């Protein structure tokens, strides 16, 4: 089984105190902490290998290139992409999604067509499509939600139709925790000739994700949410799709030949990687992937499911005080994200009080503003777990919420 | 337990009072000045209506808001503090308050500490400084007023 | 004066051996090495402060946000930008240039207008304009070069004209070392109502660059070429220009409000920063700026000028063996980049032989393919200096080139 | 001095000979197969023309190239090695050569070491493996041939 204490020891920041209390970090859906192996990879790279890649005949450049391309291979293997050239480095999931909007959708979505989303999309999988559909005079359609925040597919055949160019769906909602039936939606999209995009920002870090099995055309995710550094993300896409796309950013090494009049493009993956890439962080993300695979993604999934089940049970205490949980109750339909509202105390005040106790949660709209509004609130409080969180920390969280509610009731309200 | 150590922000009498009984909450019809602001990061919202008297001084204020306790208290306290001011006074007060709340150089903080004492009930909000992330909750009211008044000019 | 040995001690990698020889790193125009202060900043951040910025009320998030925004202030001060909001974080200079092409030029360049470049532009300040002008049915014009690789401005009034939308010029050429008269070109552009963009990728790291004094509308540069980490770059632009531009990447925190139908944009700088930014590397770039300012940019400039003068003198030995120097001879017109051709030995073979002696130089077209072709070669060899290089290293370089030329003559040719 | 330690790549007799006296450098008119490749990273270029005999075997080759010594030597050596092969043989040889040059798993390297010995003059190019960055200089000829032959099919 999974030795959480051993894992925790790999994360220097978890030894930190906040406001006189041991840090209880439950803001993992925003970004995760990094094990020392990942931090050390950055140090190693800069102290021993740093050079620009792909262009040099000297030793450092060669070594840096090898390490950099090895990292790509690791990520490709991690999501079962097959060919490493189908993994494009970006800054983050948001850039990956924009890349698809600019390079694929601009050329492939036509007036009168539609793009199908869910109401629980992160702004990054929503706003690019609003811009695109406005420009193209195309439409956005939303698959409805039931009142637990689960997709209602009863009418799906009239939503995804022959004029659907793209179905783009978050795998796990960062605002509700809902896990969507990605495989099924992908099949429905393909049956209508639409492309299928998975926003894997919250799923790739927490569960076994296999792009071949899903058969998705695109998948976007971020390194910083999976123990990797900030500044590195990925776009996976099927090879023929990438080959048919025009470049996004141009310049640097993404060319084959350039004259004063025009340019032709390099092969994959470089065609989509203009300028000096984020070499160090790509390499460190490779090390994060090693770290995750050492634990085992199935083990992480199982551990977090158990922890979430425990937290949902405990949360009943908060509900008895009037607290309201968002998202599905059924642990099979959700990941380790507890998004909730507390009566009489605004999420921001709750966040400040919990922070006084060393507990880091996120409060706000979680970049899913329209969804959160549709829940009837302007903001929610959200605790999100990773494999280094413990049941003891869940206890501290629940106690903290209850304490803050009491404190506020006695005082402000 | 844990919260024993909390700074007394949420226990401050003035803040408590304004949170429990927000002042001037009625919406004014056809006001001379009307403005609003939202903080997209937290969804806090604030709306003001202002009526002026013959000498162009604030005679009547309406304030409605949604959001955290600090935002609510700030709106209510400010709705009272505006009374009798000219719109130029309001802008000056806004500048002064923001400066005080955002002072960061040690010498500026010393000045801010002093100035904060003489702000009447507004002084209570000065405690928010100890929670820098929340300072914007106390400033949202002012950005509503700033934008509302400057569109008039 | 500047204590180079002390500076060298701050760069762990400079203690490394390559192929049994001390590393002589002269590939600084591709990327520079990092002082331990910068590396340590990454470690500190990840071990103590790591959190997502801008959205959290908890302590870590607040601290991370402060550090991140402080770094922006440092960079703004470094280039004398005034308002920190005019500094947009990007991945690298290439992304900065593409941002201008997508968000400004797409909306502002019209059919029949022209964009003025120089023939020595890096692909990143060339290909985006080729794409844009093709799309807009606009033209690219090139300011001619004299045979030393210096701009010939004799006919400039017919090149920059009333139909010029943008003049975009590299400050220091990475392929020739030429330093261009940026201020003068900026005035000429503005006199015709054109916007002016400076590609500062090679100048900002090496000399005092003051965007206010130049009065440029845009400036692009990369952190990794100025002792900062890979993955972080900047776009400076005048505030009113940025305010008039539409966003580039959308999603995440770059919005003010989002509904299911549409979005409105956040204020600067966030309007241009979609998704989780490269927080750690931005902070570390701030530390690199501290480091550079501690030495003093004027001191760095002076030191490198002296070193380059020394190298140009020494290079006469290579010229006597038939070597050919590209770019201006006059040290006042160039920076610390020595780009050259050697008879009988191809740059790649030279690069391999120098690497055997521990010397890292770059060989190829340096992402300025049309320029290098116009020099009558397919590739050049390029040694590029930074403040940690020494005259002794220059001696090793020149000896190495001569040795390689002799070796090759006796052998292959 | 320093280069004393250099691996004998640039001193190899076969490579030296082909660099100094490139074979088959004449351009063939109206060839049965004509192809080229460039390596954008270094500007190296390679062009081949091939004429076949009645039984579709390589009868005559033209090779011209620009670039580094390795690229030049490879072009010249390969231009001779093609003689008498069918186009399918050429593709097979190309595959085999790339596999040998790019072997990286230890067990594959052992096999490659063995196979390399039996490649005639091509074996000389195997030394390039010690400079991994330069391997593509030795492979450019093959990508020219691969692309030229596969467009025929
Ligand atoms: C003059 C010039 N412009 C632009 C760039 C592109 O920089 P980056 O690769 O960091 O995007 C470079 C660096 O190679 C350069 O030298
Ligand atoms: C579901 C989802 N999609 C996309 C994103 C955007 O990720 P990033 O901010 O790394 O671009 C996030 C993270 O906030 C997310 O949770």
Coordinates of N, CA and C and ligand atoms in Angstrom, one line a residue, chain A residues 29 92-94 122 124 170 172 174 199 201-202 222 224-225, chain C residues 55 275-276, ligand 2:
Chain A
X29 N -6.3 21.7 -6.4 CA -6.9 21.9 -7.7 C -6.3 23.2 -8.4
X92 N 0.8 25.8 -20.2 CA -0.3 25.3 -19.3 C -1.5 24.9 -20.1
X93 N -2.4 24.3 -19.4 CA -3.6 23.8 -20.1 C -4.3 24.9 -20.9
X94 N -4.3 26.1 -20.4 CA -5.0 27.2 -21.1 C -4.3 27.5 -22.4
X122 N -14.1 25.1 -17.1 CA -13.2 26.2 -16.7 C -13.1 27.3 -17.7
X124 N -11.0 28.5 -19.2 CA -10.0 28.3 -20.3 C -10.5 27.3 -21.3
X170 N -14.5 18.9 -20.0 CA -13.6 18.7 -18.8 C -13.8 17.3 -18.3
X172 N -12.5 16.1 -15.3 CA -12.9 16.3 -13.9 C -13.1 17.8 -13.6
X174 N -13.1 21.2 -11.9 CA -12.4 21.7 -10.7 C -13.3 22.5 -9.8
X199 N -10.4 18.3 -21.6 CA -9.6 19.1 -20.7 C -9.2 18.2 -19.5
X201 N -6.9 18.8 -17.2 CA -6.2 19.5 -16.2 C -6.3 18.9 -14.8
X202 N -7.5 18.4 -14.5 CA -7.8 17.8 -13.2 C -7.7 16.3 -13.2
X222 N -1.9 20.5 -17.5 CA -0.8 21.4 -16.9 C 0.1 20.6 -16.0
X224 N 1.9 21.9 -13.6 CA 2.0 22.4 -12.2 C 0.9 21.8 -11.3
X225 N -0.1 21.2 -12.0 CA -1.2 20.5 -11.2 C -0.8 19.0 -11.0
Chain C
X55 N -5.6 34.3 -6.8 CA -6.9 33.9 -6.6 C -7.2 33.5 -5.1
X275 N -4.5 31.7 -17.9 CA -4.0 30.5 -17.2 C -3.0 30.7 -16.2
X276 N -2.6 29.7 -15.5 CA -1.7 29.8 -14.4 C -0.3 30.2 -15.0
Ligands
LIG2 C1 -10.5 21.9 -15.3 C2 -9.4 22.9 -15.6 N1 -9.1 23.3 -16.8 C3 -8.2 24.2 -17.1 C4 -7.4 24.8 -16.2 C5 -6.4 25.8 -16.6 O1 -5.1 25.3 -16.2 P1 -4.0 26.4 -16.2 O2 -4.3 27.5 -15.3 O3 -2.8 25.6 -15.7 O4 -3.8 26.8 -17.6 C6 -7.7 24.4 -14.8 C7 -6.9 25.0 -13.7 O5 -7.2 25.9 -13.1 C8 -8.7 23.5 -14.5 O6 -8.9 23.1 -13.3

